[in-house]
Coordinates of C-alpha atoms in Angstrom, one line a residue:
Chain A
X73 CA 0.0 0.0 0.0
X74 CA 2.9 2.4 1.0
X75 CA 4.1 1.3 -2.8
X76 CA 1.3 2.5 -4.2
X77 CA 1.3 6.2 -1.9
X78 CA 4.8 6.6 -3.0
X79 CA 3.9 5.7 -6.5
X80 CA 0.7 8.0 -6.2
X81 CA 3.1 11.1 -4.9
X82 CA 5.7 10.6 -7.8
X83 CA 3.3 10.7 -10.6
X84 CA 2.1 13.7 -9.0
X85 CA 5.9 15.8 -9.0
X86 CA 6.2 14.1 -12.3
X87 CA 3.0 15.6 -13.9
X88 CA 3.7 19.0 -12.2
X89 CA 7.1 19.3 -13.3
X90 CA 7.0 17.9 -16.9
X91 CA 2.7 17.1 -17.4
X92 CA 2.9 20.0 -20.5
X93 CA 5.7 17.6 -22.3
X94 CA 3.6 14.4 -22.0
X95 CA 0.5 16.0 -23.1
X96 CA 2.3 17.7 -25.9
X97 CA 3.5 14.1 -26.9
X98 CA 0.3 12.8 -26.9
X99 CA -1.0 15.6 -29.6
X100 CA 2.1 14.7 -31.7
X101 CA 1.6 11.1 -31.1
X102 CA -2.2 11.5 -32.2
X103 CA -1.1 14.1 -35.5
X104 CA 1.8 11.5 -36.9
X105 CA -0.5 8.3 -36.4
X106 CA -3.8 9.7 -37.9
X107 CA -2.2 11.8 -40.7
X108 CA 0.1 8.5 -41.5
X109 CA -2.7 6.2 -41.3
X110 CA -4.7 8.0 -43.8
X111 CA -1.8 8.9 -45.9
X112 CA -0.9 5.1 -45.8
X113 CA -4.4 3.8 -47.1
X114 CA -4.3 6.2 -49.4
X115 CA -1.1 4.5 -50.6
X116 CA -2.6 1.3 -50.4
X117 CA -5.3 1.8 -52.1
X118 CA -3.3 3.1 -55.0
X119 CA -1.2 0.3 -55.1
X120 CA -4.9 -1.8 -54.9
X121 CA -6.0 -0.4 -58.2
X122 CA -2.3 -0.2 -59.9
X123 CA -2.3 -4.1 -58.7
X124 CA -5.6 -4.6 -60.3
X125 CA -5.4 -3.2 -63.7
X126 CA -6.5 -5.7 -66.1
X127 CA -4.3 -7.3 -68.4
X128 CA -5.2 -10.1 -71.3
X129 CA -3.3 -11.6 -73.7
X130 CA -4.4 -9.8 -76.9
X131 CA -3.6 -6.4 -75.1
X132 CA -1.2 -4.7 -77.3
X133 CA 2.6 -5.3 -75.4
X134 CA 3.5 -1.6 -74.8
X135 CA 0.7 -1.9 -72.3
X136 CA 1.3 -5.0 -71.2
X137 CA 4.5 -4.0 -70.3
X138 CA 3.9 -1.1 -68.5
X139 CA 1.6 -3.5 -66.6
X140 CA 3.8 -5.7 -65.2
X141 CA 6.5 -2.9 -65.0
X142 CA 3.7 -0.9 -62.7
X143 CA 3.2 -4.5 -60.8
X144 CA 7.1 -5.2 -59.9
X145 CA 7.2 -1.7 -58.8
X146 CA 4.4 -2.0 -56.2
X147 CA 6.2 -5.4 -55.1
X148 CA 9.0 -4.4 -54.6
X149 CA 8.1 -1.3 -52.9
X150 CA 5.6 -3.7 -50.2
X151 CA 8.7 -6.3 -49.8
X152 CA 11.2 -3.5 -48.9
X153 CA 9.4 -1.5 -47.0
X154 CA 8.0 -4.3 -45.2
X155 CA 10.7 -6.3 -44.4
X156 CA 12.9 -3.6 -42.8
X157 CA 12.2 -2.3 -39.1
X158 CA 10.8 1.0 -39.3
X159 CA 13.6 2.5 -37.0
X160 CA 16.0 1.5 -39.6
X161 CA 13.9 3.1 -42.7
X162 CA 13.8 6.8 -40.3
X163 CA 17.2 6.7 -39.9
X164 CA 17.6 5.6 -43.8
X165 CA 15.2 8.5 -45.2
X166 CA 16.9 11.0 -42.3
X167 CA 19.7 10.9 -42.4
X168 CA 20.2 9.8 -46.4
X169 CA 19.1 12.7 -48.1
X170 CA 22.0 14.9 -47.0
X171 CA 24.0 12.1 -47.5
X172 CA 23.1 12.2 -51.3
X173 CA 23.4 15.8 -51.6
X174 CA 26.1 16.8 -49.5
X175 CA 24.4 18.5 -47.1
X176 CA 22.9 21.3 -49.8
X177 CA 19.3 19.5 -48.9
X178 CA 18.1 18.7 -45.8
X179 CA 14.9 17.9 -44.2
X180 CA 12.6 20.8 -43.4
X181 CA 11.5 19.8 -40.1
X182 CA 11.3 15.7 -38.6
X183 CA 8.0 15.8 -39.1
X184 CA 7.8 15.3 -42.8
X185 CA 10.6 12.7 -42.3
X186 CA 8.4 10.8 -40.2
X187 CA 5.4 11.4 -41.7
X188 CA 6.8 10.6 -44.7
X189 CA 8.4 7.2 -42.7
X190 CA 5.0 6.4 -41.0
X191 CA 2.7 6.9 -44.4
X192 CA 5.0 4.7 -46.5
X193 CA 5.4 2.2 -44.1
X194 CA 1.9 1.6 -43.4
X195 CA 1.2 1.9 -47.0
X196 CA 3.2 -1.3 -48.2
X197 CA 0.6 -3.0 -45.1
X198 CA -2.2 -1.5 -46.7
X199 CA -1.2 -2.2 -49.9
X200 CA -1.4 -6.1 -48.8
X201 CA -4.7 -5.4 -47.1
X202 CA -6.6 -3.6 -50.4
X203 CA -5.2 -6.8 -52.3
X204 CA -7.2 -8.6 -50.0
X205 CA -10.4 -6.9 -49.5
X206 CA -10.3 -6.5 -53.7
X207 CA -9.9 -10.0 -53.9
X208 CA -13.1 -10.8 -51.4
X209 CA -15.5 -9.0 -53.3
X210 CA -17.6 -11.0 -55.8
X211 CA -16.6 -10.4 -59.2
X212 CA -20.5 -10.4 -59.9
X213 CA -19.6 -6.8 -58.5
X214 CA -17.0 -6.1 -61.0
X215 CA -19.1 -7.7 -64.3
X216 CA -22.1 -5.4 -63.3
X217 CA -19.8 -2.8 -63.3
X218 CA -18.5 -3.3 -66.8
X219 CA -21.7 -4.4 -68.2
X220 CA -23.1 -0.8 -67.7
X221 CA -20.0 0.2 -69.5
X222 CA -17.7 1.6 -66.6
X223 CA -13.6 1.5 -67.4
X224 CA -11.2 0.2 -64.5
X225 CA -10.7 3.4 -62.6
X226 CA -14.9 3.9 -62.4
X227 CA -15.2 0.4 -61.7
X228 CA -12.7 0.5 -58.6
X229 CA -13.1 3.5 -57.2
X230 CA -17.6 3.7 -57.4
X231 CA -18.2 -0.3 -56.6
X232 CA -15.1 -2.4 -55.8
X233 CA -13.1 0.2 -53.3
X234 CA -16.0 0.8 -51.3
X235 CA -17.1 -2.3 -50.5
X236 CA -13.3 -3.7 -49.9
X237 CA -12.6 -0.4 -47.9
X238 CA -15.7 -1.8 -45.5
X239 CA -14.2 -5.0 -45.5
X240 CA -10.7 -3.8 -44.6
X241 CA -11.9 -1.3 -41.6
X242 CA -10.5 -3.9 -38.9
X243 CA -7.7 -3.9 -40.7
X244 CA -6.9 0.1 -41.0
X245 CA -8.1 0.0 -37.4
X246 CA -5.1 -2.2 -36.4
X247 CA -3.1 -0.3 -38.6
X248 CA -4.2 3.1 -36.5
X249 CA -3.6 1.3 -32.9
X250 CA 0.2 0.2 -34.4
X251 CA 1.2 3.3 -35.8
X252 CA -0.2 5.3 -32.3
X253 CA 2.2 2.5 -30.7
X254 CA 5.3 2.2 -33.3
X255 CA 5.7 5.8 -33.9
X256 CA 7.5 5.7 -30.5
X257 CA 10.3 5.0 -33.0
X258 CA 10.7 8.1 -34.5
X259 CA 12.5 9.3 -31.5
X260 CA 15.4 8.0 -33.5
X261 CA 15.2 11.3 -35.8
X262 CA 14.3 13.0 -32.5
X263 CA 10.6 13.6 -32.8
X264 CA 9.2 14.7 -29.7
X265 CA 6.3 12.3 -29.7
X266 CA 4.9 10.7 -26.2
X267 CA 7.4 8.2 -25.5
X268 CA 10.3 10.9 -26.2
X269 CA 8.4 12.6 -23.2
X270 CA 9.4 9.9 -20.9
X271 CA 12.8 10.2 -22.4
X272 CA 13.1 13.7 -21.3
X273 CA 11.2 13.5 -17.8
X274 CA 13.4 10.6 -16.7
X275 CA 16.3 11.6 -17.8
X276 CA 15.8 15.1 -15.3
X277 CA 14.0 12.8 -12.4
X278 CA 15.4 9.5 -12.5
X279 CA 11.6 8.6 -12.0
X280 CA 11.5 5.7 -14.3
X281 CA 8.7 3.7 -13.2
X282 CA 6.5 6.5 -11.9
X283 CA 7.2 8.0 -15.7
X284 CA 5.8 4.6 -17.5
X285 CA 3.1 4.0 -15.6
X286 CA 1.9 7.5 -17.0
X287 CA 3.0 6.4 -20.4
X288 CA 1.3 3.0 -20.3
X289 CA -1.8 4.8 -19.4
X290 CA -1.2 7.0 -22.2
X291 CA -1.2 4.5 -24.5
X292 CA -4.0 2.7 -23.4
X293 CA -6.0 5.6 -23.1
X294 CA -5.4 6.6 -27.4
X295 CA -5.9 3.2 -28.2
X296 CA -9.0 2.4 -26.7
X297 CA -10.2 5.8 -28.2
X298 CA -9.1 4.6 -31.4
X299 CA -11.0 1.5 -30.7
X300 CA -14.0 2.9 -30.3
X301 CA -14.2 5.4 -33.1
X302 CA -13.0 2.7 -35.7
X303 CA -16.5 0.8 -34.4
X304 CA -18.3 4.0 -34.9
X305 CA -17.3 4.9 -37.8
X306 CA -17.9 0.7 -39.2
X307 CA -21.4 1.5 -37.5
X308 CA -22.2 4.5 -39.5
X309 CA -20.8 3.0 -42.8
X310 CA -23.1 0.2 -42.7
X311 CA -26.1 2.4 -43.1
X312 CA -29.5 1.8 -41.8
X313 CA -30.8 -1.9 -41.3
X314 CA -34.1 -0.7 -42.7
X315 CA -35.7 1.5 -45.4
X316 CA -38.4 3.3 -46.0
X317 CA -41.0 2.0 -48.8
X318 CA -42.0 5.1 -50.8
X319 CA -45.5 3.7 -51.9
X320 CA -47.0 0.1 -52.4
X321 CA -45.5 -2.3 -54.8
X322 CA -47.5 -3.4 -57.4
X323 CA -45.8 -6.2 -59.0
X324 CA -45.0 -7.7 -55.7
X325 CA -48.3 -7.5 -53.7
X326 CA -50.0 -8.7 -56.8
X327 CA -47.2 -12.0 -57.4
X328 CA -49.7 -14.4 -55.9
X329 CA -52.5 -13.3 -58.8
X330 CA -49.9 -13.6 -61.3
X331 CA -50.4 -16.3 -63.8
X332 CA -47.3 -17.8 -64.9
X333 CA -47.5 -18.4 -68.4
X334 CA -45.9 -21.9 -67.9
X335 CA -48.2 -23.0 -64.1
X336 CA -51.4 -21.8 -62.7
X337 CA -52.4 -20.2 -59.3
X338 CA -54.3 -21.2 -57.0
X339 CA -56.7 -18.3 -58.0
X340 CA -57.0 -19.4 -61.5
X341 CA -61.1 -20.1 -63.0
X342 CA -61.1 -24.2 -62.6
X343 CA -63.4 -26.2 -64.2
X344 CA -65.8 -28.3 -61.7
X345 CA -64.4 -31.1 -62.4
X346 CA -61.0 -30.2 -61.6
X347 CA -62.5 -28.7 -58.1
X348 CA -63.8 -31.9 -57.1
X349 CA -60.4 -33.8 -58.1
X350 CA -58.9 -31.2 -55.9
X351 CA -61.3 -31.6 -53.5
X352 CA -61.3 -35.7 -53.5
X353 CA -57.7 -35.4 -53.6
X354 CA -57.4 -33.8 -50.6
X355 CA -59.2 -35.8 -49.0
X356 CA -58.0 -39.3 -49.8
X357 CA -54.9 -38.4 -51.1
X358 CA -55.5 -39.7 -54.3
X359 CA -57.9 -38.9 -57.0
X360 CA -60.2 -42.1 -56.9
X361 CA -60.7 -44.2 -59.6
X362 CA -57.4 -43.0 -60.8
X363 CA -56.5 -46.1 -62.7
Chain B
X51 CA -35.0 -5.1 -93.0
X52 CA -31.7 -4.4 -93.9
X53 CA -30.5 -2.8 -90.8
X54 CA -28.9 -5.1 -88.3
X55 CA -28.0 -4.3 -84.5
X56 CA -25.4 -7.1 -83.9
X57 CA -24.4 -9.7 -86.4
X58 CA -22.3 -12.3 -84.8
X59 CA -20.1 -14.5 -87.8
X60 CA -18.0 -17.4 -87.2
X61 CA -17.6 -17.0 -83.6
X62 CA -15.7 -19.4 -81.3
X63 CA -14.5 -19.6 -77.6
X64 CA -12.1 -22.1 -76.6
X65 CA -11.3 -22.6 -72.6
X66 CA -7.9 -24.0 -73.0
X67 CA -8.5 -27.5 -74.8
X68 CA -12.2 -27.3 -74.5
X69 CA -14.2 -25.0 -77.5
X70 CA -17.3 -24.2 -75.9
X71 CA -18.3 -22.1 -78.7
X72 CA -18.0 -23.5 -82.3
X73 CA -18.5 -20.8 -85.9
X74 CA -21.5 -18.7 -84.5
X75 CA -23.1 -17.3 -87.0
X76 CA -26.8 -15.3 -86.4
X77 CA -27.9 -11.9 -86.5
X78 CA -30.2 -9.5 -84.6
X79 CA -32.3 -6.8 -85.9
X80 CA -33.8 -3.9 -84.2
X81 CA -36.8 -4.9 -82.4
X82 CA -35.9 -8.7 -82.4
X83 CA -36.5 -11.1 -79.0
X84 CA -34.2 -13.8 -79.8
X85 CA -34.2 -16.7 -77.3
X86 CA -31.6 -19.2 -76.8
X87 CA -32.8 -22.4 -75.6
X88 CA -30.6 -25.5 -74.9
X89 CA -29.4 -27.5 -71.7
X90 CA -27.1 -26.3 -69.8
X91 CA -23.5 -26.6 -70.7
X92 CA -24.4 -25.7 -73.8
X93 CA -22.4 -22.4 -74.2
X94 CA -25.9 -19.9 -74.7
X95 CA -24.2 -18.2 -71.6
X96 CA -20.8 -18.1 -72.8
X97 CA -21.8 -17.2 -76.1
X98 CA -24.2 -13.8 -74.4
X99 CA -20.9 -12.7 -72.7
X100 CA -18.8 -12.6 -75.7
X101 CA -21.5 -10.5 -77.3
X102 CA -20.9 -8.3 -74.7
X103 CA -17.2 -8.7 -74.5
X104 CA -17.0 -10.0 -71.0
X105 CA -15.0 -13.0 -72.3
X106 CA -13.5 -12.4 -75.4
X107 CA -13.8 -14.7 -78.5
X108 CA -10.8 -17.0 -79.5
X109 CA -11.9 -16.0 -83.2
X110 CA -14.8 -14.2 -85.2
X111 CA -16.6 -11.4 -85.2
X112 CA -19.4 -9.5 -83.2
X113 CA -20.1 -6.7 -85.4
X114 CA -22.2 -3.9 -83.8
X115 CA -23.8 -2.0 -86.6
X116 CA -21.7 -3.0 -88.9
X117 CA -18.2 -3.0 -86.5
X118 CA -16.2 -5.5 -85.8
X119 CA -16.4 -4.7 -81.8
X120 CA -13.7 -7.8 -81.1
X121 CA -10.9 -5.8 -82.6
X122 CA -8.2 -5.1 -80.1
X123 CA -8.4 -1.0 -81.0
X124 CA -12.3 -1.0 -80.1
X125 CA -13.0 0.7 -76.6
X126 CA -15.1 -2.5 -74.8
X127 CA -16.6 0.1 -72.0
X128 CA -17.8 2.6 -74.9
X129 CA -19.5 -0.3 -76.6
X130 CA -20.9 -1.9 -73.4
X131 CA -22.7 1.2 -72.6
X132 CA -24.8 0.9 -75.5
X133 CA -25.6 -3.1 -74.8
X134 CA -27.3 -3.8 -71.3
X135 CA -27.0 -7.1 -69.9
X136 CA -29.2 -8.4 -67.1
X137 CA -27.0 -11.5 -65.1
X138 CA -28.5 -14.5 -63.5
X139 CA -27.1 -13.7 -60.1
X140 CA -28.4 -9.7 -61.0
X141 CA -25.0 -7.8 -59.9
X142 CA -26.4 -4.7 -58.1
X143 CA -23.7 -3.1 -56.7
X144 CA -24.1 -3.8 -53.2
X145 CA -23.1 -0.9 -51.7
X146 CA -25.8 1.7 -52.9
X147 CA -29.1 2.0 -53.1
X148 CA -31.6 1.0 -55.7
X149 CA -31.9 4.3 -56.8
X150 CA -28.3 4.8 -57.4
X151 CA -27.9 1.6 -58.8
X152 CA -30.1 2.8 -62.1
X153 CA -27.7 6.0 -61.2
X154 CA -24.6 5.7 -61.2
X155 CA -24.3 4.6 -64.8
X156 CA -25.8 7.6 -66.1
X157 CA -23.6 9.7 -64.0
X158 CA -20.3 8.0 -64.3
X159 CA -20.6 6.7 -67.8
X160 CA -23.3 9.1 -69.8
X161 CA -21.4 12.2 -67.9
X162 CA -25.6 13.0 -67.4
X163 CA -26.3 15.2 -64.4
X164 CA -27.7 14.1 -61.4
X165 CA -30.9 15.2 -61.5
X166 CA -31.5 14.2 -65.1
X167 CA -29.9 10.6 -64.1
X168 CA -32.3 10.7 -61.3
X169 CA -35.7 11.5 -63.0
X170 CA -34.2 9.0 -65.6
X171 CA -34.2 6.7 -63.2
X172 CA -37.4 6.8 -61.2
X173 CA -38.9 6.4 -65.0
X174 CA -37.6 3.3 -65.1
X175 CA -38.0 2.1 -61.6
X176 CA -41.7 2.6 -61.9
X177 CA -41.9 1.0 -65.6
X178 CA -40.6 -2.6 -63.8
X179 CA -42.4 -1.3 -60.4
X180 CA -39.7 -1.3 -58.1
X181 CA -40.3 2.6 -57.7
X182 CA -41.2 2.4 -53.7
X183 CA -37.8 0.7 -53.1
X184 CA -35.5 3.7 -54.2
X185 CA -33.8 3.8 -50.7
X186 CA -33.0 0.2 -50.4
X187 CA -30.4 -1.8 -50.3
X188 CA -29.6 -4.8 -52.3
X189 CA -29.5 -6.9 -49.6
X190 CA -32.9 -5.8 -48.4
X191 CA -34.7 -6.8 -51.2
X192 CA -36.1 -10.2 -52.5
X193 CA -34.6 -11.8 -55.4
X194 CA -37.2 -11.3 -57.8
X195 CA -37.3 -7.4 -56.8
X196 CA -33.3 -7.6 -57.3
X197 CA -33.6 -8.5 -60.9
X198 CA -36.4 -6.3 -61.7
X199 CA -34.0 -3.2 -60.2
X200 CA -31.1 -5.2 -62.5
X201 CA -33.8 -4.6 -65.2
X202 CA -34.0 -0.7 -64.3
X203 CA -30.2 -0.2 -64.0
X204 CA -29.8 -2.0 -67.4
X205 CA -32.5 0.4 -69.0
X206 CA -31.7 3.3 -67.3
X207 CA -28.4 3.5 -69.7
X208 CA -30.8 3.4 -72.6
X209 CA -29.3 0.7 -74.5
X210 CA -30.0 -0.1 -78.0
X211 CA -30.0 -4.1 -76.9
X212 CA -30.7 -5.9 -73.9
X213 CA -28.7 -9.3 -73.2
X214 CA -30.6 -11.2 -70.9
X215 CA -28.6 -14.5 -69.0
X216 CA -30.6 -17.1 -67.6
X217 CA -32.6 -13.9 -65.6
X218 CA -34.9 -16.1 -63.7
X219 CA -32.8 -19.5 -63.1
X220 CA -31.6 -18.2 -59.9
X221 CA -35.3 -17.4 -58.6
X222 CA -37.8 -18.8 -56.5
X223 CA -40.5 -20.4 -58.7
X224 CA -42.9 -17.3 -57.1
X225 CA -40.9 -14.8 -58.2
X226 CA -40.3 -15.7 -61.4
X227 CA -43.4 -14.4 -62.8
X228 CA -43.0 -10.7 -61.8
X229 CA -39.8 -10.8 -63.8
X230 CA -41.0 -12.6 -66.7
X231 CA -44.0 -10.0 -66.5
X232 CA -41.4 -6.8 -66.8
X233 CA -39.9 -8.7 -69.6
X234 CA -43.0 -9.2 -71.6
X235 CA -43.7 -5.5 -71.0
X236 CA -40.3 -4.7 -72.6
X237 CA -40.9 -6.9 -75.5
X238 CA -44.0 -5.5 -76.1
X239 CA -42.4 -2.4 -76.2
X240 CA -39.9 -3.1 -79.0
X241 CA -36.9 -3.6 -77.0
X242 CA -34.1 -5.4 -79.1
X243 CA -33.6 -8.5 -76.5
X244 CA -31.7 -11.6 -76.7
X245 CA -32.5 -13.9 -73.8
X246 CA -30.7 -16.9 -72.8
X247 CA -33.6 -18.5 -70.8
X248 CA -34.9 -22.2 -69.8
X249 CA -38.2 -20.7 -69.6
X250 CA -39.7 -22.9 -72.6
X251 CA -43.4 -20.3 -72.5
X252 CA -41.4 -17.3 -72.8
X253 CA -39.5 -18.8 -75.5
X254 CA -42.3 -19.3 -77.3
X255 CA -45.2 -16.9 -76.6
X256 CA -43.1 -13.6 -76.5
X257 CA -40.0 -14.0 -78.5
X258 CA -40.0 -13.9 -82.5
X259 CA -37.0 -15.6 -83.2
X260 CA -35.4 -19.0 -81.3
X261 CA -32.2 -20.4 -81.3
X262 CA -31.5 -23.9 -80.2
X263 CA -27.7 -24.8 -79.1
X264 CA -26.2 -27.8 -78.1
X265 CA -22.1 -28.2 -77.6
X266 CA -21.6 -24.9 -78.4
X267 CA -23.5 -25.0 -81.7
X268 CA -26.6 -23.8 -83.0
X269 CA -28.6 -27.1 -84.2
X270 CA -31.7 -25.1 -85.1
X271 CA -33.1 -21.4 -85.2
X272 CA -36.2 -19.8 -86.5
X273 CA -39.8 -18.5 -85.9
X274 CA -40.5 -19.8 -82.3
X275 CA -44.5 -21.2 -83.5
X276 CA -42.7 -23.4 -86.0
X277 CA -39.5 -24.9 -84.2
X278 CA -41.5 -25.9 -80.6
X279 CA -44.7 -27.3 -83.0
X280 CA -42.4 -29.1 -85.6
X281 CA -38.2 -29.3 -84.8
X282 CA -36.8 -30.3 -88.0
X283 CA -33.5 -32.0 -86.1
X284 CA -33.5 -35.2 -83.8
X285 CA -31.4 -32.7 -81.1
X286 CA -34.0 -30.0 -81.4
X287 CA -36.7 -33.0 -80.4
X288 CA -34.7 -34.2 -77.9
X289 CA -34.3 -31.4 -75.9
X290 CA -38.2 -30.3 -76.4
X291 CA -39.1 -33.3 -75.6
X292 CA -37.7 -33.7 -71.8
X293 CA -39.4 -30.4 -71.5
X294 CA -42.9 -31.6 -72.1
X295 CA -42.7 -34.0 -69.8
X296 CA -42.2 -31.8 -67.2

């Protein structure tokens, strides 16, 4: 119990003496992950459609090159960026464009650096994610589409995009709740983001537990709220479960009356014969005297 | 009669090793319901989407007033939006309404603006009597109502022919009426149709013109009255004849 006081106490001189650092974290936290979450499916999704463009055999080859040329690119760019640890890629991007340029360029401030780190890598995620949620539609979806005469780009982006977007919401949801964790990283480039706020407190407190407790609440605290608007926002994408009928329907209410030019209904003029064979049949199961 | 909508000539469609469709040769003129009869298997549904250039033919021609639409320089979507096809398992775009279903067409393809598209629509709507459903969703909606909004969407672009594929085979036997209805209507109307169906009384009553395939061939075509009373081939018979006993 004494623990916890103590505990209690520290956070308290903690907050006091550096609570304007954490909470500045937290906005810069909140600014890189949404901005690079959105920038990222908006990468993806590009790469969804360039990955999708469709290519037969009796296209002429100039396009058919540029095609596959378009398709190696987009692989290449989701197996690199990928398969390398973030960290690496900010101090790659950072610290390599001065390298190229002797110094004559450099970064205007770490933010587009990690902006630009953050988008790209969640990009090559998404990227993998569109492919998916393009593949799961029906291709019903994509024939309608052409039937009425709509070219790739209409295709994808009114009907196929979406309906794959809806189907990929967990998916940019995790991809929100990583980037609010991983951009922790970009301390590398010296970002001042929330976890370069426990940098700073402990290195002038030596309050190292007190310090993580506050960022572990942090955390929690962004990513539950990311939680819950992801569901809300899946919510309000579905639409209403129920419409409103603008008048009666005609055809419908009337499909019972309808004849079927190949069967009857059970409203059709009968001769009295056929009644009573109905009528016997129904009540012995067979017409009698049948044979 | 010398005008012709589509003229199809020496048309084949081979899946790997296996031709499905072998030297197609028939024509339709404006105003023509052309049904395509036959088992299933037969390639009538294969040979309505290489009309419309969702597969495309391993040789031949589909000339569209006069133009060989097959060619590799032709632009498919331009040519599509002049043939509306109506699919078994009706395609609405699932994620819009019925209204912008018979919409989006218009706006994306035509270049129309909204409100025309709209007014265009609701005409539409009403004529197959799916009108109070505008703010539905294809899920929301029976399958017979689906296909009757598939109807719309397909009109709603205004088409100079209307592929139909198999349009009630994926329907409850209740609701295939209120489709074949709307169809009737259109026929009546002068719609240029051609209508892959297994519906033996529409064949017959509404259309003027009946092709008969089997293994990718057409065995038999010709005014429907005279090919259901008197098939001149033993195929033609065949086929007709597991139908009557139904």
């Amino acid at each position: 119990m004494e623990r916890f006081q103590q505990l209690a106490s520290d956070i308290v001189k903690l907050w006091e003496r550096c609570g304007g650092d954490y909470l500045n974290g937290i906005k810069n936290t909140l600014i890189l992950a949404l901005v690079a979450t959105a920038i990222g499916c908006v990468i993806g999704l590009i790469c969804g459609i360039l990955n999708t463009i469709p290519c037969a055999k009796n296209d002429p080859p100039v396009k058919r090159f540029f095609v596959k040329l378009i398709r190696v690119i987009v692989r290449i760019y989701v197996e690199v960026f990928r398969g390398t640890p973030m960290i690496l890629q900010a101090v790659f991007i950072y610290y390599g464009l001065p390298y190229f340029t002797f110094n004559t360029v450099q970064w205007p401030s770490v933010w587009a650096a990690s902006i630009l780190v953050v988008s790209v890598n969640t990009g090559a995620y998404m990227a993998e994610s569109v492919r998916g949620g393009i593949i799961s539609i029906d291709p019903g979806q994509t024939e309608g589409a052409k039937a009425i005469g709509m070219n790739h780009v209409q295709t994808m982006t009114s009907v196929i995009l979406p309906q794959a977007l809806r189907n990929i919401m967990p998916q940019i949801g995790n991809n929100l709740i990583i980037n609010i964790k991983d951009s922790s990283v970009m301390f590398i480039i010296s970002f001042t983001e929330f976890f370069a706020a426990h940098r700073g407190a402990v290195g002038a407190t030596y309050l190292y537990f007190p310090s993580a407790t506050i960022e572990m609440a942090g955390y929690l605290t962004m990513t539950l709220a990311a939680s819950f608007l992801l569901r809300w926002v899946e919510k309000r994408m579905d639409g209403a479960d129920s419409y409103e009928l603008v008048q009666a329907d005609q055809l419908t209410m009337a499909a019972g009356t309808y004849s079927h030019p190949d069967r009857g209904t059970p409203f059709d003029e009968r001769s009295k014969e056929e009644r009573e064979r109905i009528r016997q049949e129904l009540k012995h199961g067979r017409t009698r005297g049948d044979r | 009669m010398s005008e012709t909508i589509l003229e199809i000539r020496h048309l084949s469609k081979s899946f790997g090793s296996n031709q499905v469709l072998k030297d197609i040769d028939f024509t339709v003129r404006p105003g023509d319901v052309t049904s395509i009869i036959g088992a299933s298997g037969s390639g009538k549904s294969t040979l309505l989407r290489c009309i419309n250039l969702l597969e495309t033919p391993t040789s031949g021609e589909v000339r569209f007033h006069g133009q060989n639409v097959a060619d590799k320089g032709v632009n498919a979507a331009a040519y599509r939006s002049k043939v509306g096809m109506v699919f078994q398992s009706f395609n609405l775009f699932d994620n819009m309404t019925v209204l912008e279903n018979c919409m989006v067409g218009q706006v994306k393809v035509l270049k129309k603006p909204k409100d025309q598209a709209r007014e265009n629509a609701m005409k539409y709507l009403e004529q197959v009597g799916m009108a109070p459903y505008i703010k539905a969703k294809p899920r929301q909606i029976s399958g017979g109502q689906k296909q009757r909004v598939a109807i719309a969407r397909a009109l709603a672009m205004e088409p100079e022919v209307l592929l139909f594929d198999e349009p009630t085979s994926a329907l409850d036997p209740e609701m295939v009426g209120e489709v074949l209805s709307v169809m009737k209507d259109l026929a009546a109307g002068g719609m240029t149709m051609l209508v892959v169906t297994h519906e033996m009384a529409f064949a017959r009553d509404v259309s003027n013109h009946v092709a008969f395939m089997k293994e990718g061939v057409i065995w038999e075509s010709g005014d429907p009255r005279s090919l259901f009373a008197n098939p001149q081939r033993q195929e033609t018979r065949d086929f007709l004849a597991r139908f009557r006993q139904q």
